Coordinates of C-alpha atoms in Angstrom, one line a residue:
E1 CA 158.8 108.8 43.8
R2 CA 158.7 112.4 42.8
S3 CA 155.3 114.0 42.9
G4 CA 155.9 116.3 40.0
H5 CA 155.3 119.4 42.2
T6 CA 157.7 122.1 43.5
Y7 CA 157.1 124.1 46.6
I8 CA 158.5 127.0 48.6
L9 CA 159.8 125.7 51.9
P10 CA 160.6 128.1 54.8
V11 CA 163.7 127.0 56.7
K12 CA 164.2 128.5 60.2
T13 CA 167.6 128.9 61.7
S14 CA 168.6 130.6 64.9
N15 CA 168.3 134.2 63.7
K16 CA 166.4 134.1 60.4
I17 CA 164.1 132.3 58.0
T18 CA 165.2 131.5 54.4
Y19 CA 163.0 130.2 51.6
H20 CA 164.0 127.4 49.3
L21 CA 162.5 126.0 46.1
V22 CA 162.1 122.3 46.8
Y23 CA 161.1 119.0 45.1
D24 CA 158.6 116.8 47.0
V25 CA 160.0 113.2 46.9
K26 CA 159.0 109.9 48.6
V27 CA 162.0 107.7 49.3
R28 CA 161.7 104.1 50.3
S29 CA 164.6 102.8 52.4
M30 CA 165.7 99.5 54.0
E31 CA 168.3 101.0 56.3
P32 CA 166.9 102.9 58.1
F33 CA 163.6 101.2 57.2
G34 CA 160.8 103.4 56.2
I35 CA 159.0 105.6 53.6
F36 CA 160.3 109.1 53.9
H37 CA 158.5 112.2 52.8
T38 CA 161.5 114.2 51.6
Y39 CA 162.0 117.9 50.6
I40 CA 165.1 118.4 48.4
D41 CA 166.5 121.8 47.5
A42 CA 165.9 122.2 43.7
K43 CA 169.2 124.0 43.2
S44 CA 171.7 122.3 45.5
G45 CA 170.1 118.9 45.9
E46 CA 170.4 119.2 49.7
I47 CA 167.8 117.3 51.8
L48 CA 166.1 120.1 53.8
R49 CA 163.5 118.0 55.6
R50 CA 162.2 114.4 55.8
V51 CA 159.5 112.6 57.7
N52 CA 159.1 108.8 58.0
L53 CA 155.6 108.0 57.0
V54 CA 155.8 104.5 58.4
N55 CA 155.3 104.2 62.1
N56 CA 156.3 101.0 63.9
A57 CA 156.9 99.3 60.5
T58 CA 157.9 95.8 59.9
Q59 CA 158.9 94.3 56.5
F60 CA 157.3 90.9 55.9
G61 CA 159.1 89.1 53.1
V62 CA 157.8 86.0 51.2
S63 CA 159.9 83.7 49.1
G64 CA 159.8 80.0 48.0
D65 CA 161.9 77.2 46.6
V66 CA 161.1 76.6 42.9
K67 CA 162.5 75.2 39.7
M68 CA 163.0 77.8 37.0
K69 CA 163.1 75.8 33.7
S70 CA 162.8 72.1 34.2
A71 CA 161.9 69.4 36.7
N72 CA 165.6 68.4 36.4
D73 CA 166.7 71.8 37.9
T74 CA 168.0 72.3 41.4
L75 CA 165.7 74.3 43.6
V76 CA 166.3 78.1 43.8
N77 CA 164.8 80.5 46.2
K78 CA 162.7 83.3 44.6
P79 CA 160.6 86.1 46.0
F80 CA 156.9 85.5 45.8
S81 CA 155.1 88.5 44.4
F82 CA 151.3 89.1 44.4
Q83 CA 150.6 86.7 47.3
N84 CA 147.9 87.2 49.8
I85 CA 149.0 87.2 53.4
K86 CA 146.7 87.6 56.4
I87 CA 148.4 89.5 59.2
N88 CA 146.5 90.1 62.4
N89 CA 143.4 89.2 60.5
N90 CA 144.0 92.0 57.9
N91 CA 144.6 91.1 54.3
Y92 CA 147.9 92.2 52.6
V93 CA 149.4 91.5 49.1
T94 CA 153.2 91.2 48.5
D95 CA 154.7 93.6 46.1
I96 CA 156.8 92.6 43.0
K97 CA 159.8 91.9 45.3
G98 CA 157.7 89.7 47.6
N99 CA 157.5 92.2 50.4
I100 CA 154.8 93.8 52.6
D101 CA 155.3 96.9 54.8
V102 CA 153.2 96.3 57.9
E103 CA 152.4 98.7 60.7
T104 CA 152.6 96.4 63.8
S105 CA 153.4 96.5 67.5
G106 CA 154.4 93.6 69.7
V107 CA 153.9 90.1 68.4
S108 CA 151.8 89.7 65.2
T109 CA 150.2 86.6 63.6
Y110 CA 150.3 85.6 60.0
L111 CA 148.5 83.1 57.7
A112 CA 149.7 82.2 54.2
S113 CA 148.3 80.1 51.5
F114 CA 148.7 79.9 47.7
D115 CA 146.2 82.7 46.9
G116 CA 146.7 86.1 45.3
P117 CA 144.9 88.6 43.0
Y118 CA 146.2 86.8 39.9
C119 CA 146.6 83.2 40.9
K120 CA 145.1 80.6 43.2
V121 CA 146.5 77.1 43.4
D122 CA 144.0 74.4 44.6
Y123 CA 144.2 70.7 45.0
D124 CA 141.4 68.3 44.0
G125 CA 141.9 65.2 46.0
R126 CA 144.1 66.5 48.9
V127 CA 144.3 69.4 51.4
R128 CA 146.0 72.5 50.0
S129 CA 149.0 73.8 51.8
S130 CA 149.0 76.7 54.2
A131 CA 151.3 78.1 56.9
S132 CA 150.9 80.2 60.0
G133 CA 153.0 81.7 62.7
T134 CA 154.1 84.8 64.6
F135 CA 156.7 87.5 64.1
S136 CA 157.9 90.5 66.2
A137 CA 157.4 94.2 65.3
N138 CA 160.2 96.4 64.0
E139 CA 162.3 93.4 62.8
P140 CA 162.3 92.3 59.2
F141 CA 160.7 88.9 58.9
A142 CA 161.3 86.4 56.1
F143 CA 158.8 83.6 55.4
N144 CA 159.9 80.8 53.1
W145 CA 157.8 78.2 51.2
N146 CA 159.6 74.9 51.1
D147 CA 159.2 71.2 51.3
N148 CA 158.3 71.4 55.0
N149 CA 155.2 73.5 54.5
S150 CA 154.1 73.0 50.9
T151 CA 154.4 70.8 47.8
L152 CA 156.7 71.6 44.8
F153 CA 153.8 71.7 42.4
E154 CA 152.0 74.4 44.5
R155 CA 155.1 76.5 44.8
N156 CA 156.1 76.2 41.1
L157 CA 152.7 76.9 39.7
F158 CA 151.9 79.8 41.9
F159 CA 155.3 81.5 41.4
H160 CA 155.4 80.9 37.6
A161 CA 151.8 82.0 37.0
N162 CA 152.7 85.4 38.5
H163 CA 156.1 85.4 36.8
I164 CA 154.8 85.1 33.3
R165 CA 152.2 87.7 33.9
E166 CA 154.9 90.1 35.2
K167 CA 157.0 89.4 32.1
Y168 CA 154.2 90.1 29.7
K169 CA 153.3 93.3 31.5
E170 CA 156.9 94.4 30.8
I171 CA 156.4 93.6 27.1
D172 CA 152.9 95.0 26.8
P173 CA 152.0 97.2 29.7
D174 CA 148.6 98.2 28.2
C175 CA 147.4 94.6 27.9
N176 CA 145.1 93.8 30.8
V177 CA 143.4 90.7 29.7
M178 CA 145.5 88.6 32.1
D179 CA 145.0 90.9 35.1
R180 CA 142.5 88.5 36.4
L181 CA 142.4 85.6 38.9
I182 CA 143.6 82.4 37.2
T183 CA 142.7 79.3 39.3
I184 CA 145.2 76.4 38.8
V185 CA 143.7 73.0 39.8
L186 CA 145.8 70.0 40.6
Q187 CA 143.7 66.9 40.2
M188 CA 145.2 64.0 42.1
K189 CA 143.3 61.4 40.0
S190 CA 141.6 61.8 36.6
Q191 CA 140.1 59.5 34.0
M192 CA 141.6 61.9 31.4
G193 CA 145.1 60.5 32.2
T194 CA 148.1 62.8 32.8
N195 CA 147.5 66.0 30.9
A196 CA 146.9 69.8 31.3
Y197 CA 144.4 72.2 29.7
S198 CA 143.3 75.8 29.8
N199 CA 139.8 77.0 30.3
L200 CA 140.3 80.8 30.2
D201 CA 140.1 81.6 33.9
S202 CA 141.4 78.2 35.0
I203 CA 144.3 75.9 34.2
V204 CA 143.9 72.2 35.2
F205 CA 146.6 69.6 35.6
T206 CA 145.1 66.2 35.6
N207 CA 146.3 63.0 37.3
V208 CA 149.2 64.7 39.1
S209 CA 149.7 61.6 41.3
D210 CA 151.1 59.8 38.2
E211 CA 154.8 59.6 39.1
S212 CA 155.9 58.8 35.6
M213 CA 155.2 62.3 34.4
V214 CA 155.7 65.6 36.3
L215 CA 154.0 68.2 34.1
A216 CA 153.8 70.5 37.1
G217 CA 157.4 70.0 38.1
G218 CA 158.7 72.8 35.9
P219 CA 157.1 75.9 34.4
S220 CA 157.0 74.9 30.7
V221 CA 153.5 73.2 30.6
L222 CA 152.0 75.9 32.7
Y223 CA 153.4 78.6 30.4
H224 CA 152.0 76.7 27.4
E225 CA 148.5 76.6 29.0
W226 CA 148.8 80.3 30.1
G227 CA 149.5 81.1 26.4
H228 CA 146.3 79.4 25.4
S229 CA 144.4 81.6 27.9
L230 CA 146.2 84.7 26.6
N231 CA 145.3 83.8 23.0
N232 CA 141.6 83.5 23.6
L233 CA 141.2 86.4 26.0
L234 CA 143.2 88.8 23.9
Y235 CA 141.3 87.8 20.7
Q236 CA 138.0 88.3 22.5
S237 CA 139.1 91.7 23.8
Q238 CA 139.8 92.7 20.2
G239 CA 136.4 91.7 18.9
S240 CA 136.7 88.0 18.1
P241 CA 134.0 86.4 20.3
E242 CA 135.2 82.8 19.9
G243 CA 138.8 83.7 20.6
M244 CA 141.4 82.0 18.4
V245 CA 139.7 79.3 16.3
N246 CA 142.5 77.5 14.5
P247 CA 143.8 74.7 16.8
G248 CA 147.2 74.4 15.0
C249 CA 147.9 78.1 15.5
H250 CA 146.7 77.9 19.1
E251 CA 149.1 75.1 19.9
G252 CA 152.0 76.6 17.9
T253 CA 151.8 80.0 19.6
A254 CA 151.2 78.5 23.1
D255 CA 154.3 76.4 22.5
A256 CA 156.3 79.5 21.4
T257 CA 155.0 81.5 24.5
S258 CA 156.5 78.8 26.7
C259 CA 159.7 78.2 24.9
L260 CA 160.6 81.9 24.6
L261 CA 160.0 82.5 28.3
I262 CA 162.4 79.6 29.4
D263 CA 164.5 80.2 26.3
D264 CA 164.5 76.5 25.4
S265 CA 163.1 75.0 22.2
R266 CA 161.6 72.1 24.1
I267 CA 158.1 71.8 25.6
G268 CA 158.1 70.0 28.9
P269 CA 161.9 69.3 29.3
G270 CA 162.4 66.7 32.0
V271 CA 158.7 65.7 32.5
F272 CA 159.3 62.0 31.8
K273 CA 160.8 60.3 34.9
A274 CA 162.0 57.3 32.9
D275 CA 164.2 59.5 30.7
T276 CA 164.6 63.1 31.8
S277 CA 166.4 64.0 28.6
L278 CA 163.1 63.6 26.6
S279 CA 160.5 66.3 26.1
I280 CA 157.0 66.5 24.8
R281 CA 157.7 68.5 21.7
N282 CA 160.6 70.5 20.2
L283 CA 160.3 73.7 18.2
L284 CA 163.8 73.2 16.8
N285 CA 162.5 71.2 13.8
Q286 CA 162.3 71.1 10.0
N287 CA 158.5 70.6 9.8
K288 CA 157.0 72.2 6.7
Y289 CA 153.6 73.1 5.3
P290 CA 151.8 71.2 3.8
D291 CA 154.2 68.2 3.9
D292 CA 154.0 67.6 7.7
I293 CA 150.3 68.5 8.2
S294 CA 148.5 65.6 9.9
G295 CA 145.4 67.2 11.2
E296 CA 146.5 66.8 14.8
S297 CA 146.8 70.3 16.3
H298 CA 149.9 69.7 18.5
N299 CA 151.8 68.2 15.5
D300 CA 150.6 70.9 13.0
G301 CA 151.4 73.7 15.5
Q302 CA 155.1 72.8 15.4
I303 CA 155.3 74.3 11.9
L304 CA 154.3 77.8 13.1
G305 CA 156.1 77.3 16.4
G306 CA 159.2 76.2 14.5
A307 CA 159.2 79.4 12.4
I308 CA 158.9 81.5 15.5
W309 CA 161.8 79.6 17.2
D310 CA 163.9 80.0 14.0
L311 CA 163.3 83.8 14.3
R312 CA 164.4 83.7 17.9
L313 CA 167.7 82.1 16.8
A314 CA 168.1 84.6 13.9
T315 CA 167.5 87.6 16.1
T316 CA 166.9 87.8 19.9
N317 CA 164.5 86.3 22.4
E318 CA 163.4 89.8 23.4
L319 CA 162.5 90.8 19.9
T320 CA 160.8 87.5 19.0
T321 CA 158.7 87.6 22.2
H322 CA 157.7 91.2 21.4
L323 CA 156.7 90.4 17.8
L324 CA 154.7 87.3 18.9
Q325 CA 152.7 89.4 21.4
F326 CA 152.0 92.3 19.1
A327 CA 151.2 90.0 16.1
R328 CA 148.3 88.7 18.2
Y329 CA 146.6 92.1 17.9
G330 CA 146.2 91.6 14.1
L331 CA 144.0 88.5 15.0
P332 CA 145.7 86.2 12.5
D333 CA 143.4 83.2 12.2
D334 CA 141.4 81.1 9.9
Y335 CA 139.7 77.7 9.9
D336 CA 142.0 76.8 7.0
I337 CA 145.5 76.3 8.5
G338 CA 147.3 77.4 5.4
I339 CA 145.5 80.7 5.3
A340 CA 146.0 81.1 9.1
F341 CA 149.8 80.5 8.8
S342 CA 150.1 83.1 6.0
E343 CA 148.3 85.6 8.2
W344 CA 150.7 85.0 11.1
F345 CA 153.5 85.7 8.7
I346 CA 152.0 89.0 7.6
E347 CA 151.3 90.0 11.2
F348 CA 154.9 89.4 12.3
L349 CA 155.9 91.8 9.5
V350 CA 153.3 94.3 10.6
A351 CA 154.5 94.0 14.3
D352 CA 158.1 94.6 13.1
D353 CA 157.2 97.6 10.9
D354 CA 158.5 100.9 12.4
D355 CA 157.2 103.6 10.0
G356 CA 153.7 102.5 9.0
D357 CA 154.8 101.6 5.5
L358 CA 155.3 98.0 4.7
S359 CA 156.3 98.7 1.1
N360 CA 159.7 99.8 2.2
G361 CA 160.3 96.7 4.3
T362 CA 160.7 96.3 8.0
P363 CA 163.8 96.3 10.2
H364 CA 164.0 92.5 10.4
L365 CA 162.3 91.7 7.1
L366 CA 164.9 89.2 5.8
E367 CA 165.1 87.3 9.1
I368 CA 161.3 87.0 9.3
I369 CA 160.9 85.8 5.7
S370 CA 163.8 83.3 6.1
S371 CA 162.4 81.9 9.3
F372 CA 158.9 81.4 8.0
N373 CA 160.1 80.2 4.6
N374 CA 162.1 77.5 6.4
H375 CA 158.8 76.0 7.2
Q376 CA 157.1 77.0 3.9
I377 CA 154.7 79.4 5.6
G378 CA 156.3 82.7 4.5
T379 CA 156.4 84.3 1.0
N380 CA 156.5 80.8 -0.4
L381 CA 153.1 80.0 1.2
I382 CA 151.6 83.3 0.0
A383 CA 152.8 82.5 -3.5
A384 CA 151.3 79.0 -3.3
L385 CA 147.9 80.4 -2.0
S386 CA 148.0 82.8 -4.9
F387 CA 148.5 80.2 -7.6
S388 CA 145.9 78.2 -9.6
H389 CA 146.1 76.1 -12.7
I390 CA 144.2 73.4 -14.6
S391 CA 146.6 70.7 -15.7
L392 CA 147.0 70.0 -19.4
K393 CA 145.4 66.8 -20.7
D394 CA 147.0 64.1 -22.7
T395 CA 147.0 64.8 -26.4
E396 CA 148.2 63.0 -29.6
N397 CA 149.3 66.3 -31.1
Y398 CA 152.8 66.5 -29.7
K399 CA 154.4 68.4 -32.5
D400 CA 152.7 71.8 -31.7
P401 CA 153.6 73.9 -28.6
F402 CA 151.8 73.1 -25.4
T403 CA 150.3 76.4 -24.1
V404 CA 150.1 76.5 -20.3
N405 CA 147.9 79.1 -18.7
F406 CA 147.8 79.8 -15.0
D407 CA 146.9 82.4 -12.4
F408 CA 149.4 83.9 -10.0
D409 CA 147.6 86.8 -8.3
I410 CA 149.2 87.7 -5.0
K411 CA 146.5 88.9 -2.6
S412 CA 148.3 90.0 0.5
A413 CA 148.4 93.0 2.9
F414 CA 152.1 92.9 2.4
P415 CA 153.0 94.4 -1.0
L416 CA 154.8 91.5 -2.6
K417 CA 155.7 91.8 -6.3
T418 CA 157.0 89.0 -8.6
D419 CA 160.6 89.2 -9.6
S420 CA 160.2 86.7 -12.4
V421 CA 157.8 84.0 -13.4
R422 CA 159.1 80.9 -15.2
L423 CA 157.8 77.5 -16.3
A424 CA 160.1 74.5 -15.9
Y425 CA 159.6 71.3 -17.8
T426 CA 161.3 67.9 -18.3
T427 CA 160.9 65.0 -20.6
D428 CA 163.3 62.7 -18.7
D429 CA 161.8 62.8 -15.2
F430 CA 164.0 65.7 -14.1
A431 CA 167.3 64.3 -15.2
T432 CA 167.4 67.5 -17.1
I433 CA 165.2 70.6 -16.8
S434 CA 164.4 73.3 -19.3
Y435 CA 163.0 76.7 -18.5
V436 CA 160.8 79.2 -20.4
S437 CA 159.7 82.6 -19.3
A438 CA 156.0 83.2 -18.6
T439 CA 154.2 86.3 -20.1
E440 CA 151.6 88.2 -18.1
Y441 CA 148.7 88.9 -20.4
G442 CA 146.3 90.2 -17.7
P443 CA 146.4 91.1 -14.0
G444 CA 147.8 88.0 -12.3
K445 CA 147.3 85.9 -15.5
Y446 CA 150.3 84.2 -17.1
T447 CA 151.0 82.0 -20.1
A448 CA 154.0 80.0 -21.3
D449 CA 154.6 77.6 -24.1
I450 CA 156.3 74.2 -23.8
P451 CA 157.9 73.6 -27.2
G452 CA 156.5 70.8 -29.4
Q453 CA 158.3 67.5 -29.4
E454 CA 159.6 65.4 -32.3
A455 CA 158.3 62.2 -30.7
S456 CA 155.6 61.4 -28.2
K457 CA 156.9 62.0 -24.7
F458 CA 155.7 62.2 -21.1
I459 CA 156.2 65.8 -20.0
K460 CA 156.3 67.0 -16.4
Y461 CA 156.2 70.7 -15.6
F462 CA 155.9 73.2 -12.8
M463 CA 155.7 77.0 -12.5

């Protein structure tokens, strides 16, 4: 850690004193262990002086056995960052590598539980796990959470709540809405059945004693609920008091938050004990708007989530995660799910833009349009929302042309322009189709004529 300052350091030898321009640097070292205040010659790079700032220091490391993607995974040992540890009745917090540098002498005591500045895991219906013991000074000490001192659910949820926050801080360092204590509650029994939900500062897993489903056995469901909290808290921080209001978009973006972090299109892989190959939902889908809208938010959200996952497949996980996070700042939302979907499409383009000018496109314009159009919520949805027409009525006058008037007025922050506007019609139920060009006779107003017929026929048409 360089201080940014330079100094003149006098160096005394046996017969003279020389003066050196030096950098002031702090160096952390494992072998030998310490934090060294170091003066480095600015010209030669030679270390002229160093002092260990840590006296009688012991490194206390914390790790735990967790599952990284699914309840089916084998356990892996990971460092536990941002965990509170009480040592000799003083409070410490592990760093991002799961370590604490402690000044100790002799034998010290420690007490650990699943608490930290950003996460606390609590049981409702049984005693939460904790561990205590002693360690000796000047010897690195490794404490490990495992099945002998804790439950898998506690370890998984505590580790992954901190893990997702760290990942999002890497993506968006200035976002501080999740720099808060999130309490995760494990309810042993619940009349709600087996479920999980977010309540801003808390995430609750219900009926965790149900052995047929292990929602807390992997990180996917936790990441989904954490995504709900991020949605609401970020929207509120940007001036939307209610947070995100559209339930379908809430579910779709929470699903995408989870899937992108584990890089798997499935929500809850391995949660069903009877068949661990099943999952709760899958963003690798062909769901389209409005065909697959049912009014149930988890179902409807798979349309938006599917578009985001298609973009991940068309580009990279890193890019898609970045665009999802920064699209949130545009507050895309509406009680009408079609309008909300169209706003998410626009905000992905805005997040992708690199020169402040949408009219010249964005670096990943084609991939974004293709991914959203796969689910009919891209340029095709904007076109649909811009269209209005009163259908022609039956008439006995079939010999004269049928004049079709319609509005196609694209209202969008993204400068879309029509390439061509045509009317298609058929008199044989689409066995054959004829096309006529439409003429714009006013801003966003078009007209086209279906030719008169020699005999009375049933005509279908679209624009």
